[in-house]
Coordinates of C-alpha atoms in Angstrom, one line a residue:
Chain A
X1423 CA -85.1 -104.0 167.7
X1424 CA -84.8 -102.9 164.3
X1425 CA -87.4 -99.9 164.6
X1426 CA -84.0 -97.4 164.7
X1427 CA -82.4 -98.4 162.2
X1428 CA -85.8 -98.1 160.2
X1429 CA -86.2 -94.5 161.7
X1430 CA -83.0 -93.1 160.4
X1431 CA -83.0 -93.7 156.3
X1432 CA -86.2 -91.4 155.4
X1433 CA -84.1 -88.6 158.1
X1434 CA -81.0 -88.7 155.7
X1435 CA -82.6 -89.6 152.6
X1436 CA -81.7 -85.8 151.5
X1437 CA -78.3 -86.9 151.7
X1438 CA -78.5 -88.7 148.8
X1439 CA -79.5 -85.5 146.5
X1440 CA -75.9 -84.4 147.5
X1441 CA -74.0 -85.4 145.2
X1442 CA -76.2 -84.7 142.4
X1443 CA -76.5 -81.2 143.2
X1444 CA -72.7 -80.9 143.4
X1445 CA -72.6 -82.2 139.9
X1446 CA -75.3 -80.0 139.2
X1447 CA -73.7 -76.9 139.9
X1448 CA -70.2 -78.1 138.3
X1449 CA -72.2 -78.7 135.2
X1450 CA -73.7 -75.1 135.4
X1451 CA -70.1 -73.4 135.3
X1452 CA -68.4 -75.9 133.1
X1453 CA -71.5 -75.3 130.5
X1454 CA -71.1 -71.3 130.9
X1455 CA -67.6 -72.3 130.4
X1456 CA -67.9 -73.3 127.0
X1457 CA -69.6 -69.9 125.9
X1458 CA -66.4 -67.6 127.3
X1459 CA -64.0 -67.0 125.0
X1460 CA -61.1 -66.3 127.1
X1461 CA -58.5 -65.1 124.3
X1462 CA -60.8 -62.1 124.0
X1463 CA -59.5 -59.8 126.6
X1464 CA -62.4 -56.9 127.6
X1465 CA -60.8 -53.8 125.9
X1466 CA -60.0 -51.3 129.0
X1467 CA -60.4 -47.9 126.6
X1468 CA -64.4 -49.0 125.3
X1469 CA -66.3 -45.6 126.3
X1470 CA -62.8 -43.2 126.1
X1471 CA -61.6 -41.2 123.9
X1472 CA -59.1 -42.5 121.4
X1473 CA -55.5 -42.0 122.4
X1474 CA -53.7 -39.5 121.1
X1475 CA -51.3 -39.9 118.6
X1476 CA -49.5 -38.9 114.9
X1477 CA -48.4 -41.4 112.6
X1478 CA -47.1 -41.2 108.8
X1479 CA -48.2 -42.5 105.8
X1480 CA -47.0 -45.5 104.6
X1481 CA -44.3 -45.1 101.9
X1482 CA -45.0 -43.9 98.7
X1483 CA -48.8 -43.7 100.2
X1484 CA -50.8 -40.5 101.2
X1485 CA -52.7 -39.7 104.2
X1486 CA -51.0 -40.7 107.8
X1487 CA -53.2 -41.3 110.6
X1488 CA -53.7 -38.7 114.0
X1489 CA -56.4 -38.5 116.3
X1490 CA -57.9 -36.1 115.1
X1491 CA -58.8 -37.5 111.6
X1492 CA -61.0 -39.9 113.6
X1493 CA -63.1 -36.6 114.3
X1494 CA -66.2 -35.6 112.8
X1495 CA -67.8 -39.1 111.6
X1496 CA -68.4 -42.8 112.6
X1497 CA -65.2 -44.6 111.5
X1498 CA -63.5 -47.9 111.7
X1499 CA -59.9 -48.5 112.9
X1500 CA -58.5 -51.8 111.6
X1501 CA -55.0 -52.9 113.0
X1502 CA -53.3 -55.1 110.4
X1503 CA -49.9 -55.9 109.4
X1504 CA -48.6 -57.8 106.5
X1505 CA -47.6 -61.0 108.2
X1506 CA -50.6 -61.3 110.0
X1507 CA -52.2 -64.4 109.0
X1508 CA -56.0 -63.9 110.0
X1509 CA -55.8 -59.9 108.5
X1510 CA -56.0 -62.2 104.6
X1511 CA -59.3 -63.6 106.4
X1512 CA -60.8 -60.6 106.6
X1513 CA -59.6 -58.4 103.9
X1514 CA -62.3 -59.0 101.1
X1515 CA -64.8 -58.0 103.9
X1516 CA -62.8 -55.0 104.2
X1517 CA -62.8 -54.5 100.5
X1518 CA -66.4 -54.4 100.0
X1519 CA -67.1 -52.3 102.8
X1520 CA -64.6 -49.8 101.2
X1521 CA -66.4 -50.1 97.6
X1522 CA -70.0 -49.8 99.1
X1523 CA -68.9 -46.3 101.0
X1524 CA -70.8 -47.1 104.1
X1525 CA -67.7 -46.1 106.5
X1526 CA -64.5 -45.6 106.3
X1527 CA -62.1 -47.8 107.0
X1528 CA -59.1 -46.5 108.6
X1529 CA -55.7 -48.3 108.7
X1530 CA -53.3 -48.8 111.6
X1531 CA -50.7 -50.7 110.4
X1532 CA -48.4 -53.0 113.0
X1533 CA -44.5 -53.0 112.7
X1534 CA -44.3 -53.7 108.9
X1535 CA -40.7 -53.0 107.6
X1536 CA -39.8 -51.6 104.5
X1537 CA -42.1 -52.0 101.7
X1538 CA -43.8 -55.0 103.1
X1539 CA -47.1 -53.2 104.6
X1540 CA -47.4 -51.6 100.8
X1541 CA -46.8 -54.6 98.5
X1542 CA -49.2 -56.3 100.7
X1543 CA -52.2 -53.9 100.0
X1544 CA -51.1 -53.8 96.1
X1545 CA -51.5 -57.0 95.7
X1546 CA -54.5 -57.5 97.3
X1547 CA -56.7 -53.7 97.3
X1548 CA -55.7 -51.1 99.8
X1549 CA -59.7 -51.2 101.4
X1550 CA -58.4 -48.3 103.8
X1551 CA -58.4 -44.0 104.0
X1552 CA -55.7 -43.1 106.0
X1553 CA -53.3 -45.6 107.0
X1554 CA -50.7 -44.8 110.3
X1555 CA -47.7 -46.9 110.0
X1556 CA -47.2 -47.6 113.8
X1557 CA -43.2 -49.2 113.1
X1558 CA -42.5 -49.4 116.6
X1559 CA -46.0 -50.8 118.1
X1560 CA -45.9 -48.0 120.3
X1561 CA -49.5 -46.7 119.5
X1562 CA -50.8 -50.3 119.2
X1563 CA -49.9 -50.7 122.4
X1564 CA -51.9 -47.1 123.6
X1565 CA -55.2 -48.8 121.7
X1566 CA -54.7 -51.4 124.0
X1567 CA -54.0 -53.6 120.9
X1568 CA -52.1 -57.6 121.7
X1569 CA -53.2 -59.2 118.9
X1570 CA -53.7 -58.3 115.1
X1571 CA -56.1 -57.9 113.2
X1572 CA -57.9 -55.9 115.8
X1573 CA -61.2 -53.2 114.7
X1574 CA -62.2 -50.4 116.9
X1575 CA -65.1 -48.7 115.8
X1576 CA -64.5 -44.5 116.8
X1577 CA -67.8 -42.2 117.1
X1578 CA -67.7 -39.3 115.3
X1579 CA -66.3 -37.5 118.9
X1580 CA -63.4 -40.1 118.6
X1581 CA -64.5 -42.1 121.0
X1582 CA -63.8 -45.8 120.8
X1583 CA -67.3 -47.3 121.2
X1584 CA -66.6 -50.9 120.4
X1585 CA -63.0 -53.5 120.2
X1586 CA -63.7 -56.7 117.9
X1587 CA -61.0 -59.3 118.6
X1588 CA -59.7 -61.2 115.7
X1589 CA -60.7 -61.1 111.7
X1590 CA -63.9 -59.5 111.3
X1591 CA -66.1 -62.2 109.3
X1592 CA -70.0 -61.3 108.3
X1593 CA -71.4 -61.7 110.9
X1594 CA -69.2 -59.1 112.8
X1595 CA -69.1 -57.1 110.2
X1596 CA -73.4 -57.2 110.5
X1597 CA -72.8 -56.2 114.3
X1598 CA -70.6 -53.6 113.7
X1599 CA -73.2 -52.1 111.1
X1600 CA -75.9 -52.0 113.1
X1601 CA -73.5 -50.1 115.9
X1602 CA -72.4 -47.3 113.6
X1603 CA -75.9 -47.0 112.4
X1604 CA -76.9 -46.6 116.5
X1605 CA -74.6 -43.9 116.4
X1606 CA -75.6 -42.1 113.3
X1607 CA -78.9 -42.0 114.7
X1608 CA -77.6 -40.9 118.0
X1609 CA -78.0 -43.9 120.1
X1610 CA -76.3 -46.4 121.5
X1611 CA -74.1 -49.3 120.1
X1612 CA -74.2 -52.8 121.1
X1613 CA -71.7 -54.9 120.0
Chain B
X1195 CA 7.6 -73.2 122.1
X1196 CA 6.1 -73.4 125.2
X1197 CA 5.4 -69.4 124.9
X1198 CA 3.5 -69.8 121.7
X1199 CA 1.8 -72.6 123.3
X1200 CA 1.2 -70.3 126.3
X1201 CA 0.6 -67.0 123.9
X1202 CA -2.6 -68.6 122.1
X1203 CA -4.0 -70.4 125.2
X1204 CA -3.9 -66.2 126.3
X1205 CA -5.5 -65.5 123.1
X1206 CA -7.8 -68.1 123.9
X1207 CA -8.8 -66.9 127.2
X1208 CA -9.3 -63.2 126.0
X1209 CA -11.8 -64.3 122.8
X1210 CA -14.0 -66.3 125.7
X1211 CA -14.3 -63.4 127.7
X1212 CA -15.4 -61.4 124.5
X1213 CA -18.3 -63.7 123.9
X1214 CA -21.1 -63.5 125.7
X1215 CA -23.6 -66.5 126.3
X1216 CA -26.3 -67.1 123.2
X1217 CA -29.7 -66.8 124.0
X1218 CA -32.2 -67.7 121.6
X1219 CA -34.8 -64.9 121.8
X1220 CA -33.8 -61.2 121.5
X1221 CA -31.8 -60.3 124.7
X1222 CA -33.6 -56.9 126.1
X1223 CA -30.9 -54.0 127.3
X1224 CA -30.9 -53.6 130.6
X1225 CA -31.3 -50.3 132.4
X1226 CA -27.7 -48.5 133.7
X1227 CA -28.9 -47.9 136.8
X1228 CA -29.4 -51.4 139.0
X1229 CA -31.7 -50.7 141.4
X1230 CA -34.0 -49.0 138.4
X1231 CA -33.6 -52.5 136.6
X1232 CA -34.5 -54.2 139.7
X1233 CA -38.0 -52.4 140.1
X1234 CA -38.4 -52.8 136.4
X1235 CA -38.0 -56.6 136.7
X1236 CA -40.1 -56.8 139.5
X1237 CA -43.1 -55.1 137.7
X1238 CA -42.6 -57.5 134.9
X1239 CA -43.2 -60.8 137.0
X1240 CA -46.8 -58.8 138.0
X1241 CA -48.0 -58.1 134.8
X1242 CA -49.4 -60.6 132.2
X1243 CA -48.6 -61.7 129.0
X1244 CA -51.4 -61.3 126.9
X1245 CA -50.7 -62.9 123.9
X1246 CA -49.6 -66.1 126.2
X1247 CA -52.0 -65.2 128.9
X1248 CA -50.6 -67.5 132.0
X1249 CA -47.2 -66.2 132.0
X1250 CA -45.8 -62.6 133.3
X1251 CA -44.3 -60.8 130.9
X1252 CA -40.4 -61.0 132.3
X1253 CA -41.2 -65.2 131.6
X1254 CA -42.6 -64.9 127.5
X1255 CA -41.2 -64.2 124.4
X1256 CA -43.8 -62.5 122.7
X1257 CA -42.9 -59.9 120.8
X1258 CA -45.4 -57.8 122.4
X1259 CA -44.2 -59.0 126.1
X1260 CA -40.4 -57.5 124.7
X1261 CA -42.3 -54.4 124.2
X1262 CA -44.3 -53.9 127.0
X1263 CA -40.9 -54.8 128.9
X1264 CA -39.0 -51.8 126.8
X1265 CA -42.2 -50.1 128.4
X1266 CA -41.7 -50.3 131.9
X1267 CA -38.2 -49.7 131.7
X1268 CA -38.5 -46.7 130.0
X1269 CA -41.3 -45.6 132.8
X1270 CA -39.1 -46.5 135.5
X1271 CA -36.2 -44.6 134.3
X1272 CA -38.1 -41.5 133.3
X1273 CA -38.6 -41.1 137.0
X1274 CA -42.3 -43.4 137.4
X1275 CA -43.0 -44.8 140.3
X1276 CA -44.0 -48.8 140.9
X1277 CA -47.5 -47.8 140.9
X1278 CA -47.7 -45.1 138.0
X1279 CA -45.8 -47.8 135.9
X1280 CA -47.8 -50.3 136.5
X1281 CA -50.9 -47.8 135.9
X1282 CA -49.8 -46.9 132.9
X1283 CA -49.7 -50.8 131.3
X1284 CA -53.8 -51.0 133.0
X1285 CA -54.5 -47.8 131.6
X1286 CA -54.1 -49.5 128.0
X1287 CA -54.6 -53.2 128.8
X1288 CA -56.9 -53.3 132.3
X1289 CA -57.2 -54.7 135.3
X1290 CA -56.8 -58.3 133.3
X1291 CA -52.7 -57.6 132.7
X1292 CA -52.8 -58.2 136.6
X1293 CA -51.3 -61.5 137.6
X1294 CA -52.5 -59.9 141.2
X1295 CA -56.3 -58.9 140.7
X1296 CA -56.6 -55.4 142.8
X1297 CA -59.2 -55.7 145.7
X1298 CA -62.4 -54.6 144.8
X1299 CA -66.4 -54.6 144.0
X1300 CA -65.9 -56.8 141.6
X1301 CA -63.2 -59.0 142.4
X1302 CA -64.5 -59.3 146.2
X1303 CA -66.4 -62.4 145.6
X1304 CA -62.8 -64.0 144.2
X1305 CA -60.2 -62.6 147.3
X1306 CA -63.4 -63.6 150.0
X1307 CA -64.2 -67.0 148.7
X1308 CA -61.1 -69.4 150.3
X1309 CA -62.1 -67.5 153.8
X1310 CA -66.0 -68.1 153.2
X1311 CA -64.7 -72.1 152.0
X1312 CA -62.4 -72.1 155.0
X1313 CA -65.3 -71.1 157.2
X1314 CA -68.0 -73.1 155.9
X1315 CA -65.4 -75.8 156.5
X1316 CA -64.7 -75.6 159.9
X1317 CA -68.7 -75.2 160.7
X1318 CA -69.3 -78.3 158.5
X1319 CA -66.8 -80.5 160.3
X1320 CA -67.6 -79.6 163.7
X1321 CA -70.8 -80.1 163.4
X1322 CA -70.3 -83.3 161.9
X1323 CA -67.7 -84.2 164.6
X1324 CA -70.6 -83.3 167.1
X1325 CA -73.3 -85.2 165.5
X1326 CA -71.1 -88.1 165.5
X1327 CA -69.7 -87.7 169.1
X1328 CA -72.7 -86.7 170.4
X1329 CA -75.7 -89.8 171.0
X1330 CA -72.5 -91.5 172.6
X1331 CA -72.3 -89.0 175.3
X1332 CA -75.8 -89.2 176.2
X1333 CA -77.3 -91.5 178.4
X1334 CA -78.2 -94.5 177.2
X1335 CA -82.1 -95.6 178.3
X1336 CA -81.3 -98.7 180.5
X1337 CA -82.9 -102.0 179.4
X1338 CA -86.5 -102.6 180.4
X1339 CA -86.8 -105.6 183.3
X1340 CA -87.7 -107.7 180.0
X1341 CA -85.0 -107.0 178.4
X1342 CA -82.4 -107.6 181.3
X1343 CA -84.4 -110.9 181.9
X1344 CA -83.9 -112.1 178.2
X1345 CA -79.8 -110.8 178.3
X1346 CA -79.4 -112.3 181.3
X1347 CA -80.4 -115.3 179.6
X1348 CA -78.3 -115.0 176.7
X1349 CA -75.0 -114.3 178.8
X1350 CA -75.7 -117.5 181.0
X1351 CA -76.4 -119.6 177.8
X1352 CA -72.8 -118.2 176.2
X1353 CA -71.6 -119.6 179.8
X1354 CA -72.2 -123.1 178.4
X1355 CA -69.9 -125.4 176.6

């Protein structure tokens, strides 16, 4: 009478891996989850050439910032502005690369009024070249920029090679060092 | 008396058709023309904010939303149309300023997968629905002349009092 009954449960026994394997593959995309960073939005203009554009100098500072300064060797394009928070973060980094000569440091600077943009770098060290003071945001905006501080790194062709997102902190900085050497030796970046 | 009541409830009037309702972030001009400021608004509920990142751009008050609105509006009345307007923001920003992901390679796994759910669906309950409906259908294998002799003894025995 019972025989059936009996005969059924190993049949459906998979059944019962079901849920697991649901919970499973939930797990999987929360876990990978956890690694995205989804404030970090892929820059659209890695691989192109930088946009074009003319800014002046800062006041009472030389050197203005165009396209084609970034022409003819491996630089770095920092956006920064003086009430940016996370730009004070970074700055000593930005210091020492200036003081060891590796690269130079180019400064776009976002919508600083006035004087502000220069006090700012006298009290602290002015780490950059050329700084463009971009008032309206306009060519912020053409680099694709929604956040400061921003750095591009620009191959000696003035092509934007890598975006980093946010202060740069060693470790970046180690990335980004290893890129530009890449591309002094002709090869590619990673980062 | 009543005149200089009347006179400064005129006066009254006039000043509160001067002032115009405060709004607490920076009010953006709007284009002359009203069907231009129409297409303009309409491209700013499709792109995204990307300092606020779930809201369009016509909804935040980021400063760079206010600029990217400024943007559009100054596409638009330079003669753009919808689509080189809106081209021009993905130029700078990518596919990501989207709130509407465009239909391709990529993004084909994301516009297919509520159809293939959909699908999968419908197969899964019908054939659940069948399996369930289905050993009812089928003929039952009558009782063996055993069987029938030991119901048949059952039934009578229920009979009793």
């Amino acid at each position: 009478m019972s025989e059936p009954i009996a005969e059924e449960i190993p049949r459906r026994a998979w059944l019962r891996l079901v849920p697991l394997v649901v919970a499973l593959v939930i797990g999987a995309f929360l876990f990978v989850g956890l690694g995205l960073r989804p404030k970090e939005i892929p820059s659209a203009l890695i691989g192109k050439a930088a946009p074009e554009f003319d800014l002046p100098a800062l006041p009472g500072r030389p050197k203005g910032l165009k396209t084609a300064d970034l022409k003819g060797e491996v630089s770095l394009v920092n956006v920064f502005a003086s009430w940016c928070v996370s730009c004070r973060a970074e700055h000593p980094l930005f210091m020492k690369l200036q003081a060891s000569g590796v690269v130079p440091v180019h400064g776009l600077n976002n919508k600083d009024k006035g004087e502000a943009a220069m006090s700012w770098l006298n009290r602290y060290g002015d780490p950059y070249d050329r700084v463009g003071a971009d008032l309206k945001g306009r060519v912020s905006i053409d680099w694709g920029v929604y956040g400061v501080p921003e750095t591009f790194l620009v191959s000696a062709e003035g092509r934007i090679v890598c975006k980093h997102i946010g202060p740069v902190m060693q470790r970046d900085l180690e990335i980004l060092l290893k890129a530009i050497e890449a591309l002094r030796q002709g090869g590619t970046a990673q980062c | 008396m009543l005149m200089v009541y009347l006179r400064g409830l005129l006066l009254l009037l006039c000043l509160a058709g001067l002032s115009t309702p405060a709004f607490s972030v920076a009010v953006d001009t709007p284009l002359d023309d009203p069907r231009q400021e129409a297409r303009a608004r309409a491209i700013h509920k499709q792109l995204r904010c990307l300092v606020c990142q779930n809201q369009s751009i016509e909804d935040s008050n980021a400063s760079l939303a206010r600029d990217l609105r400024i943007l559009v509006r100054e596409r638009i009345a330079a003669g753009d149309s919808d689509d080189a307007a809106i081209g021009y923001i993905v130029e700078r920003y990518g596919d990501w300023v989207l709130l509407r992901p465009p239909i391709k390679a990529g993004t084909l796994v994301l516009w297919a997968a509520p159809a293939v759910f959909l699908i999968l669906a419908i197969i899964l309950i019908a054939v659940w629905y069948r399996r369930r409906n289905g050993p009812a259908s089928k003929p039952v294998a009558s009782l063996s002349a055993e069987e029938q002799v030991r119901l048949k003894d059952l039934l009578d025995r229920g009979d009793q009092p």
